[in-house]
mmCIF file of C-alpha atoms in Angstrom:
data_model
loop_
_atom_site.group_PDB
_atom_site.id
_atom_site.type_symbol
_atom_site.label_atom_id
_atom_site.label_comp_id
_atom_site.label_asym_id
_atom_site.label_seq_id
_atom_site.Cartn_x
_atom_site.Cartn_y
_atom_site.Cartn_z
ATOM 1 C CA PRO A 1 -193.994 -152.262 159.880
ATOM 2 C CA ILE A 2 -193.461 -148.484 159.952
ATOM 3 C CA PHE A 3 -192.895 -148.373 156.202
ATOM 4 C CA GLN A 4 -195.662 -150.867 155.511
ATOM 5 C CA GLU A 5 -198.096 -148.660 157.428
ATOM 6 C CA GLN A 6 -197.331 -146.005 154.811
ATOM 7 C CA GLY A 7 -198.468 -148.376 152.076
ATOM 8 C CA MET A 8 -194.934 -149.175 150.968
ATOM 9 C CA THR A 9 -194.052 -152.518 149.365
ATOM 10 C CA GLU A 10 -191.052 -154.304 150.865
ATOM 11 C CA THR A 11 -188.309 -156.192 149.022
ATOM 12 C CA VAL A 12 -185.377 -157.744 150.916
ATOM 13 C CA HIS A 13 -182.004 -158.696 149.457
ATOM 14 C CA ASN A 14 -179.616 -160.915 151.429
ATOM 15 C CA TRP A 15 -175.944 -160.965 150.456
ATOM 16 C CA GLU A 16 -174.881 -163.505 153.083
ATOM 17 C CA ASP A 17 -171.555 -162.124 154.357
ATOM 18 C CA HIS A 18 -172.283 -158.635 153.037
ATOM 19 C CA GLY A 19 -175.439 -157.794 154.969
ATOM 20 C CA TYR A 20 -178.941 -156.878 153.866
ATOM 21 C CA LEU A 21 -180.751 -154.334 151.736
ATOM 22 C CA ALA A 22 -184.462 -153.719 152.183
ATOM 23 C CA THR A 23 -186.301 -151.416 149.779
ATOM 24 C CA TYR A 24 -189.716 -149.894 150.411
ATOM 25 C CA ILE A 25 -191.642 -148.397 147.507
ATOM 26 C CA LYS A 26 -194.814 -146.330 147.614
ATOM 27 C CA LYS A 27 -197.261 -145.915 144.752
ATOM 28 C CA ASN A 28 -196.592 -142.179 144.550
ATOM 29 C CA GLY A 29 -192.928 -142.851 143.720
ATOM 30 C CA SER A 30 -191.475 -142.316 147.182
ATOM 31 C CA PHE A 31 -189.071 -144.998 148.325
ATOM 32 C CA ALA A 32 -186.747 -145.903 151.175
ATOM 33 C CA ASN A 33 -183.586 -147.997 151.369
ATOM 34 C CA LEU A 34 -182.577 -149.752 154.569
ATOM 35 C CA ARG A 35 -178.992 -151.023 154.324
ATOM 36 C CA ILE A 36 -177.603 -153.196 157.123
ATOM 37 C CA HIS A 37 -173.847 -153.836 157.042
ATOM 38 C CA PRO A 38 -172.263 -156.823 158.873
ATOM 39 C CA HIS A 39 -170.068 -154.587 161.041
ATOM 40 C CA GLY A 40 -173.073 -152.804 162.499
ATOM 41 C CA LEU A 41 -173.583 -149.784 160.274
ATOM 42 C CA VAL A 42 -177.243 -149.196 159.407
ATOM 43 C CA LEU A 43 -178.135 -146.668 156.709
ATOM 44 C CA VAL A 44 -181.635 -145.401 156.012
ATOM 45 C CA ASP A 45 -182.236 -143.263 152.923
ATOM 46 C CA LEU A 46 -185.656 -141.856 152.101
ATOM 47 C CA GLN A 47 -186.539 -140.097 148.863
ATOM 48 C CA SER A 48 -189.843 -138.394 148.202
ATOM 49 C CA TYR A 49 -191.222 -135.579 146.126
ATOM 50 C CA ASN A 50 -192.467 -132.863 148.449
ATOM 51 C CA ASP A 51 -192.705 -129.256 147.347
ATOM 52 C CA HIS A 52 -194.559 -128.120 150.444
ATOM 53 C CA MET A 53 -193.744 -127.891 154.133
ATOM 54 C CA LYS A 54 -196.433 -130.354 155.213
ATOM 55 C CA GLY A 55 -194.861 -133.138 153.147
ATOM 56 C CA ARG A 56 -191.453 -132.472 154.691
ATOM 57 C CA GLU A 57 -192.960 -132.602 158.178
ATOM 58 C CA GLU A 58 -194.483 -135.995 157.346
ATOM 59 C CA VAL A 59 -191.055 -137.270 156.281
ATOM 60 C CA ASP A 60 -189.539 -136.037 159.553
ATOM 61 C CA GLN A 61 -192.272 -137.770 161.549
ATOM 62 C CA LEU A 62 -191.655 -141.013 159.655
ATOM 63 C CA LEU A 63 -187.916 -140.855 160.304
ATOM 64 C CA ASN A 64 -188.581 -140.137 163.977
ATOM 65 C CA LYS A 65 -190.587 -143.363 164.184
ATOM 66 C CA VAL A 66 -187.817 -145.316 162.451
ATOM 67 C CA GLU A 67 -185.226 -143.926 164.851
ATOM 68 C CA GLU A 68 -187.309 -144.794 167.913
ATOM 69 C CA ARG A 69 -187.987 -148.291 166.587
ATOM 70 C CA MET A 70 -184.266 -148.881 165.997
ATOM 71 C CA LYS A 71 -183.503 -147.867 169.576
ATOM 72 C CA GLU A 72 -186.135 -150.334 170.837
ATOM 73 C CA LEU A 73 -184.782 -153.178 168.702
ATOM 74 C CA PHE A 74 -181.217 -152.648 169.889
ATOM 75 C CA HIS A 75 -182.283 -152.082 173.520
ATOM 76 C CA GLY A 76 -180.448 -148.791 173.612
ATOM 77 C CA ASN A 77 -177.134 -150.345 172.506
ATOM 78 C CA ILE A 78 -176.618 -147.915 169.640
ATOM 79 C CA LYS A 79 -173.332 -146.015 169.736
ATOM 80 C CA ARG A 80 -174.504 -143.149 167.584
ATOM 81 C CA VAL A 81 -177.480 -141.999 165.550
ATOM 82 C CA LYS A 82 -176.854 -139.252 163.015
ATOM 83 C CA ARG A 83 -179.556 -137.744 160.828
ATOM 84 C CA LEU A 84 -178.394 -135.565 157.962
ATOM 85 C CA PRO A 85 -180.496 -132.676 156.614
ATOM 86 C CA ALA A 86 -182.508 -133.448 153.515
ATOM 87 C CA ILE A 87 -180.854 -132.704 150.192
ATOM 88 C CA LEU A 88 -183.330 -130.849 147.993
ATOM 89 C CA ARG A 89 -182.779 -131.791 144.361
ATOM 90 C CA GLY A 90 -184.370 -130.455 141.224
ATOM 91 C CA GLY A 91 -185.529 -127.181 142.746
ATOM 92 C CA VAL A 92 -185.723 -123.855 140.939
ATOM 93 C CA ILE A 93 -183.044 -122.514 143.272
ATOM 94 C CA ASP A 94 -179.750 -124.428 143.422
ATOM 95 C CA ARG A 95 -178.462 -124.206 146.994
ATOM 96 C CA TYR A 96 -175.519 -126.601 146.687
ATOM 97 C CA TRP A 97 -172.045 -125.462 145.667
ATOM 98 C CA PRO A 98 -168.821 -127.404 146.331
ATOM 99 C CA THR A 99 -165.810 -125.968 148.096
ATOM 100 C CA ALA A 100 -162.436 -126.027 146.340
ATOM 101 C CA ASP A 101 -161.454 -129.192 148.208
ATOM 102 C CA GLY A 102 -164.632 -131.041 147.212
ATOM 103 C CA ARG A 103 -166.897 -130.626 150.242
ATOM 104 C CA LEU A 104 -170.565 -129.994 149.584
ATOM 105 C CA VAL A 105 -171.966 -126.795 151.065
ATOM 106 C CA GLU A 106 -175.639 -125.874 151.237
ATOM 107 C CA TYR A 107 -176.093 -122.115 150.999
ATOM 108 C CA ASP A 108 -179.119 -120.247 152.293
ATOM 109 C CA ILE A 109 -180.046 -119.129 148.780
ATOM 110 C CA ASP A 110 -183.570 -117.735 148.546
ATOM 111 C CA GLU A 111 -183.574 -116.027 145.144
ATOM 112 C CA VAL A 112 -182.073 -116.344 141.674
ATOM 113 C CA VAL A 113 -181.313 -112.733 140.865
ATOM 114 C CA TYR A 114 -179.729 -113.400 137.479
ATOM 115 C CA ASP A 115 -178.729 -116.395 135.347
ATOM 116 C CA GLU A 116 -177.401 -116.047 131.808
ATOM 117 C CA ASP A 117 -174.685 -117.468 129.541
ATOM 118 C CA SER A 118 -172.071 -115.254 127.907
ATOM 119 C CA PRO A 119 -169.593 -116.402 125.231
ATOM 120 C CA PHE A 120 -167.034 -116.863 128.026
ATOM 121 C CA GLN A 121 -168.956 -118.271 130.983
ATOM 122 C CA ASN A 122 -172.238 -118.771 132.775
ATOM 123 C CA ILE A 123 -173.096 -115.840 135.026
ATOM 124 C CA LYS A 124 -175.266 -116.264 138.085
ATOM 125 C CA ILE A 125 -176.131 -113.812 140.816
ATOM 126 C CA LEU A 126 -177.872 -115.559 143.703
ATOM 127 C CA HIS A 127 -179.124 -113.980 146.907
ATOM 128 C CA SER A 128 -178.049 -115.443 150.240
ATOM 129 C CA LYS A 129 -179.658 -114.446 153.527
ATOM 130 C CA GLN A 130 -176.209 -114.359 155.177
ATOM 131 C CA PHE A 131 -173.875 -113.206 152.429
ATOM 132 C CA GLY A 132 -176.067 -110.942 150.291
ATOM 133 C CA ASN A 133 -175.807 -111.318 146.537
ATOM 134 C CA ILE A 134 -173.237 -113.885 145.371
ATOM 135 C CA LEU A 135 -171.578 -113.776 141.949
ATOM 136 C CA ILE A 136 -171.069 -117.308 140.589
ATOM 137 C CA LEU A 137 -169.141 -117.812 137.348
ATOM 138 C CA SER A 138 -169.410 -121.192 135.621
ATOM 139 C CA GLY A 139 -170.296 -122.949 138.860
ATOM 140 C CA ASP A 140 -167.522 -121.331 140.905
ATOM 141 C CA VAL A 141 -168.410 -119.058 143.813
ATOM 142 C CA ASN A 142 -166.585 -115.883 142.796
ATOM 143 C CA LEU A 143 -167.441 -113.209 145.335
ATOM 144 C CA ALA A 144 -170.311 -112.137 147.572
ATOM 145 C CA GLU A 145 -171.246 -108.760 148.961
ATOM 146 C CA SER A 146 -169.990 -110.028 152.319
ATOM 147 C CA ASP A 147 -166.471 -110.782 151.062
ATOM 148 C CA LEU A 148 -164.574 -107.543 151.615
ATOM 149 C CA ALA A 149 -161.953 -109.644 153.433
ATOM 150 C CA TYR A 150 -160.951 -111.228 150.109
ATOM 151 C CA THR A 151 -160.531 -107.869 148.397
ATOM 152 C CA GLN A 152 -158.577 -106.378 151.274
ATOM 153 C CA ALA A 153 -156.255 -109.401 151.445
ATOM 154 C CA ILE A 154 -155.385 -109.404 147.742
ATOM 155 C CA MET A 155 -154.550 -105.679 148.091
ATOM 156 C CA GLY A 156 -152.132 -106.270 150.973
ATOM 157 C CA SER A 157 -154.456 -106.204 154.001
ATOM 158 C CA GLY A 158 -154.191 -102.460 154.534
ATOM 159 C CA LYS A 159 -150.381 -102.466 154.782
ATOM 160 C CA GLU A 160 -149.730 -100.831 151.406
ATOM 161 C CA ASP A 161 -149.728 -97.161 150.424
ATOM 162 C CA TYR A 162 -151.291 -96.829 146.988
ATOM 163 C CA THR A 163 -151.166 -93.026 146.963
ATOM 164 C CA GLY A 164 -149.719 -91.801 143.670
ATOM 165 C CA LYS A 165 -148.887 -95.352 142.540
ATOM 166 C CA GLU A 166 -149.305 -97.119 139.192
ATOM 167 C CA VAL A 167 -151.407 -100.264 139.616
ATOM 168 C CA LEU A 168 -152.222 -103.064 137.160
ATOM 169 C CA ILE A 169 -155.170 -105.358 137.909
ATOM 170 C CA LEU A 170 -155.386 -108.595 135.921
ATOM 171 C CA GLY A 171 -158.969 -109.856 135.896
ATOM 172 C CA GLY A 172 -160.991 -108.536 138.819
ATOM 173 C CA GLY A 173 -164.223 -108.440 136.832
ATOM 174 C CA ASP A 174 -166.389 -108.122 139.951
ATOM 175 C CA GLY A 175 -164.994 -104.589 140.368
ATOM 176 C CA GLY A 176 -164.231 -104.988 144.061
ATOM 177 C CA ILE A 177 -160.450 -104.444 143.851
ATOM 178 C CA LEU A 178 -160.782 -101.470 141.516
ATOM 179 C CA TYR A 179 -163.406 -99.872 143.752
ATOM 180 C CA GLU A 180 -161.284 -100.182 146.892
ATOM 181 C CA ILE A 181 -158.005 -99.012 145.293
ATOM 182 C CA VAL A 182 -159.558 -95.938 143.698
ATOM 183 C CA LYS A 183 -160.455 -94.772 147.219
ATOM 184 C CA LEU A 184 -156.720 -94.750 148.080
ATOM 185 C CA LYS A 185 -155.781 -91.996 145.570
ATOM 186 C CA PRO A 186 -153.512 -93.902 143.143
ATOM 187 C CA LYS A 187 -151.929 -92.165 140.188
ATOM 188 C CA MET A 188 -153.514 -94.613 137.719
ATOM 189 C CA VAL A 189 -155.132 -98.040 137.897
ATOM 190 C CA THR A 190 -155.335 -100.125 134.735
ATOM 191 C CA MET A 191 -157.673 -103.096 134.899
ATOM 192 C CA VAL A 192 -157.526 -105.704 132.119
ATOM 193 C CA GLU A 193 -160.532 -108.018 131.910
ATOM 194 C CA ILE A 194 -161.108 -110.238 128.876
ATOM 195 C CA SER A 195 -164.574 -111.422 129.889
ATOM 196 C CA PHE A 196 -165.989 -107.936 129.441
ATOM 197 C CA ASP A 197 -167.319 -108.797 125.988
ATOM 198 C CA LYS A 198 -170.173 -106.675 124.672
ATOM 199 C CA GLN A 199 -172.720 -108.854 126.430
ATOM 200 C CA LEU A 200 -170.884 -108.620 129.732
ATOM 201 C CA ILE A 201 -170.465 -104.873 129.479
ATOM 202 C CA ILE A 202 -174.242 -104.724 129.617
ATOM 203 C CA HIS A 203 -174.295 -107.237 132.484
ATOM 204 C CA PHE A 204 -171.708 -105.479 134.596
ATOM 205 C CA ASN A 205 -172.289 -101.835 133.711
ATOM 206 C CA PHE A 206 -176.007 -101.994 134.320
ATOM 207 C CA LEU A 207 -177.028 -105.248 135.997
ATOM 208 C CA HIS A 208 -173.907 -105.994 138.051
ATOM 209 C CA PRO A 209 -173.664 -102.602 139.797
ATOM 210 C CA LYS A 210 -177.386 -102.750 140.464
ATOM 211 C CA TYR A 211 -177.101 -106.059 142.320
ATOM 212 C CA MET A 212 -173.464 -105.947 143.523
ATOM 213 C CA ARG A 213 -173.259 -102.270 144.418
ATOM 214 C CA LYS A 214 -171.773 -103.045 147.846
ATOM 215 C CA THR A 215 -168.834 -104.709 146.087
ATOM 216 C CA CYS A 216 -168.081 -102.468 143.107
ATOM 217 C CA GLY A 217 -169.668 -99.154 144.008
ATOM 218 C CA ASP A 218 -169.947 -97.004 140.896
ATOM 219 C CA VAL A 219 -166.587 -97.763 139.223
ATOM 220 C CA LEU A 220 -168.123 -100.078 136.637
ATOM 221 C CA ASP A 221 -170.701 -97.512 135.566
ATOM 222 C CA ASN A 222 -167.978 -96.231 133.237
ATOM 223 C CA LEU A 223 -164.873 -97.872 131.803
ATOM 224 C CA LYS A 224 -162.790 -94.744 132.503
ATOM 225 C CA GLY A 225 -162.465 -92.481 135.505
ATOM 226 C CA GLU A 226 -160.119 -89.800 136.795
ATOM 227 C CA CYS A 227 -157.542 -92.344 137.975
ATOM 228 C CA TYR A 228 -158.558 -95.618 136.330
ATOM 229 C CA GLN A 229 -159.258 -97.311 133.025
ATOM 230 C CA VAL A 230 -160.751 -100.714 132.195
ATOM 231 C CA LEU A 231 -159.327 -102.434 129.121
ATOM 232 C CA ILE A 232 -161.518 -105.070 127.516
ATOM 233 C CA GLU A 233 -158.644 -107.227 126.320
ATOM 234 C CA ASP A 234 -156.754 -110.453 126.886
ATOM 235 C CA CYS A 235 -154.153 -109.629 129.521
ATOM 236 C CA ILE A 236 -151.351 -111.671 127.910
ATOM 237 C CA PRO A 237 -150.951 -109.472 124.792
ATOM 238 C CA VAL A 238 -151.337 -106.417 127.027
ATOM 239 C CA LEU A 239 -148.546 -107.591 129.361
ATOM 240 C CA LYS A 240 -146.290 -108.352 126.389
ATOM 241 C CA ARG A 241 -146.997 -104.912 124.935
ATOM 242 C CA TYR A 242 -146.278 -103.146 128.219
ATOM 243 C CA ALA A 243 -143.045 -105.120 128.651
ATOM 244 C CA LYS A 244 -141.915 -104.138 125.137
ATOM 245 C CA GLU A 245 -142.792 -100.493 125.782
ATOM 246 C CA GLY A 246 -140.961 -100.558 129.096
ATOM 247 C CA ARG A 247 -144.036 -99.559 131.057
ATOM 248 C CA MET A 248 -143.646 -100.395 134.740
ATOM 249 C CA PHE A 249 -146.039 -100.666 137.679
ATOM 250 C CA ASP A 250 -145.695 -100.343 141.435
ATOM 251 C CA TYR A 251 -148.263 -103.089 141.976
ATOM 252 C CA VAL A 252 -149.596 -105.962 139.876
ATOM 253 C CA ILE A 253 -152.684 -107.668 141.306
ATOM 254 C CA ASN A 254 -153.558 -110.983 139.692
ATOM 255 C CA ASP A 255 -157.228 -111.835 140.217
ATOM 256 C CA LEU A 256 -157.539 -114.038 137.131
ATOM 257 C CA THR A 257 -157.797 -117.549 138.567
ATOM 258 C CA ALA A 258 -157.081 -119.520 141.710
ATOM 259 C CA VAL A 259 -154.193 -121.953 142.022
ATOM 260 C CA PRO A 260 -155.284 -125.121 140.152
ATOM 261 C CA ILE A 261 -156.499 -128.069 142.191
ATOM 262 C CA SER A 262 -154.464 -130.387 139.952
ATOM 263 C CA THR A 263 -150.921 -131.146 141.090
ATOM 264 C CA SER A 264 -149.788 -132.268 137.628
ATOM 265 C CA PRO A 265 -148.499 -129.156 135.823
ATOM 266 C CA GLU A 266 -147.584 -131.188 132.775
ATOM 267 C CA GLU A 267 -151.238 -132.232 132.384
ATOM 268 C CA ASP A 268 -153.066 -129.053 133.430
ATOM 269 C CA SER A 269 -152.788 -126.076 131.069
ATOM 270 C CA THR A 270 -153.833 -123.724 133.880
ATOM 271 C CA TRP A 271 -150.395 -124.182 135.459
ATOM 272 C CA GLU A 272 -148.748 -123.155 132.188
ATOM 273 C CA PHE A 273 -151.020 -120.116 132.072
ATOM 274 C CA LEU A 274 -150.110 -119.152 135.652
ATOM 275 C CA ARG A 275 -146.383 -119.469 134.958
ATOM 276 C CA LEU A 276 -146.742 -117.262 131.872
ATOM 277 C CA ILE A 277 -148.666 -114.623 133.826
ATOM 278 C CA LEU A 278 -146.050 -114.694 136.585
ATOM 279 C CA ASP A 279 -143.148 -114.227 134.172
ATOM 280 C CA LEU A 280 -144.855 -111.445 132.207
ATOM 281 C CA SER A 281 -145.936 -109.689 135.403
ATOM 282 C CA MET A 282 -142.365 -109.630 136.701
ATOM 283 C CA LYS A 283 -141.301 -107.891 133.481
ATOM 284 C CA VAL A 284 -143.681 -104.973 134.081
ATOM 285 C CA LEU A 285 -143.114 -104.764 137.841
ATOM 286 C CA LYS A 286 -140.731 -102.154 139.236
ATOM 287 C CA GLN A 287 -137.643 -103.386 141.075
ATOM 288 C CA ASP A 288 -139.268 -102.600 144.430
ATOM 289 C CA GLY A 289 -142.782 -103.429 143.228
ATOM 290 C CA LYS A 290 -145.168 -105.981 144.666
ATOM 291 C CA TYR A 291 -147.270 -108.714 143.082
ATOM 292 C CA PHE A 292 -150.425 -109.910 144.825
ATOM 293 C CA THR A 293 -152.517 -112.948 143.921
ATOM 294 C CA GLN A 294 -154.931 -115.449 145.419
ATOM 295 C CA GLY A 295 -154.094 -119.022 146.360
ATOM 296 C CA ASN A 296 -156.808 -121.601 146.927
ATOM 297 C CA CYS A 297 -158.453 -123.499 149.780
ATOM 298 C CA ILE A 298 -155.964 -123.987 152.613
ATOM 299 C CA ASN A 299 -156.652 -127.754 152.581
ATOM 300 C CA LEU A 300 -155.120 -128.035 149.087
ATOM 301 C CA THR A 301 -151.626 -128.153 150.548
ATOM 302 C CA ASP A 302 -149.987 -130.006 147.640
ATOM 303 C CA ALA A 303 -151.269 -127.529 145.057
ATOM 304 C CA LEU A 304 -150.254 -124.540 147.171
ATOM 305 C CA THR A 305 -146.769 -126.001 147.708
ATOM 306 C CA LEU A 306 -146.427 -126.572 143.975
ATOM 307 C CA TYR A 307 -147.341 -122.940 143.326
ATOM 308 C CA GLU A 308 -144.606 -121.808 145.696
ATOM 309 C CA GLU A 309 -142.152 -123.985 143.758
ATOM 310 C CA GLN A 310 -143.089 -122.123 140.573
ATOM 311 C CA LEU A 311 -141.903 -118.901 142.203
ATOM 312 C CA SER A 312 -138.366 -120.261 142.414
ATOM 313 C CA ARG A 313 -138.375 -120.930 138.664
ATOM 314 C CA LEU A 314 -139.036 -117.389 137.512
ATOM 315 C CA TYR A 315 -136.450 -115.708 135.306
ATOM 316 C CA CYS A 316 -135.638 -113.337 138.180
ATOM 317 C CA PRO A 317 -135.257 -114.088 141.916
ATOM 318 C CA VAL A 318 -138.198 -113.072 144.104
ATOM 319 C CA GLU A 319 -139.107 -113.068 147.764
ATOM 320 C CA PHE A 320 -142.628 -113.986 148.805
ATOM 321 C CA SER A 321 -144.876 -114.142 151.840
ATOM 322 C CA LYS A 322 -148.401 -115.424 152.347
ATOM 323 C CA GLU A 323 -151.391 -114.630 154.487
ATOM 324 C CA THR A 324 -154.498 -116.694 155.184
ATOM 325 C CA VAL A 325 -157.927 -115.096 155.507
ATOM 326 C CA CYS A 326 -161.457 -116.345 155.999
ATOM 327 C CA VAL A 327 -163.667 -115.438 153.056
ATOM 328 C CA PRO A 328 -167.260 -115.626 154.347
ATOM 329 C CA SER A 329 -169.071 -116.950 151.296
ATOM 330 C CA TYR A 330 -166.310 -119.470 150.477
ATOM 331 C CA MET A 331 -166.827 -121.060 153.914
ATOM 332 C CA GLU A 332 -163.141 -121.941 154.000
ATOM 333 C CA LEU A 333 -159.778 -120.376 154.795
ATOM 334 C CA TYR A 334 -158.029 -118.977 151.761
ATOM 335 C CA PRO A 335 -154.295 -118.122 151.484
#
């Protein structure tokens, strides 16, 4: 009766041993599904087009009535009632971004700051009330202004002395690592970032610092500074060239890509890429040098274990340790 009072037409499907499905359709296109399972689970889904607050309040009032009616019908013998927040689909602002382990997160996005395609990837900068501006590359949350913890962790969590050291950064296009290391008076930092094509130079040298200034400071205003240089190249030929020349670094920081979710190295080319980067990096790393990289969501235990196995297959023996940090905008722990 509650749905019928809203002018919704009812259709009931009975699957005998599999329960019932009742659908309620309104002339304006709104509809509701009431699914009753034999074991006692009752699901109510309501879809409507409401682009104003009043319409959403009406939906909440309707669901309140349904909930109260269910409690009356079952005489209070309901173990649990759980109402999930509405999922807003088709809006101008996309608030939903998955975590690495496949959980759906709704961000408090209130503005699309930037959204363009480059030859390498889609670039979005979205503003979050909690996290500030968030850089999203091809659907992957890359870094937010709130995420200094990520940058500090991939630099060694404040335990390293970069004074007078030679540092190689692979990737790191958000500029955060470069910005923080330059403060520590290194001898020279070389950053190699392939996605700085001509279009992205404009994006990052003018737009990116403007909107991500808390992350990159002013280091991306120029591709060269007193103690740093940014090479717009593929890092693999650069690593091979450095290895041939015998150039060595005190630190190599790999910020290219996270550990793949896939646990089938023979089927995922990203694993082959990671192994190549690892081997080449070891060839340009000093005997007492250190290599830092990111892992992935801590729940991806199989993938993280597989990455550790790759370390035992390098051409030279290495020792490794790991640290887990909470990256605010990722909403997950990250080793």
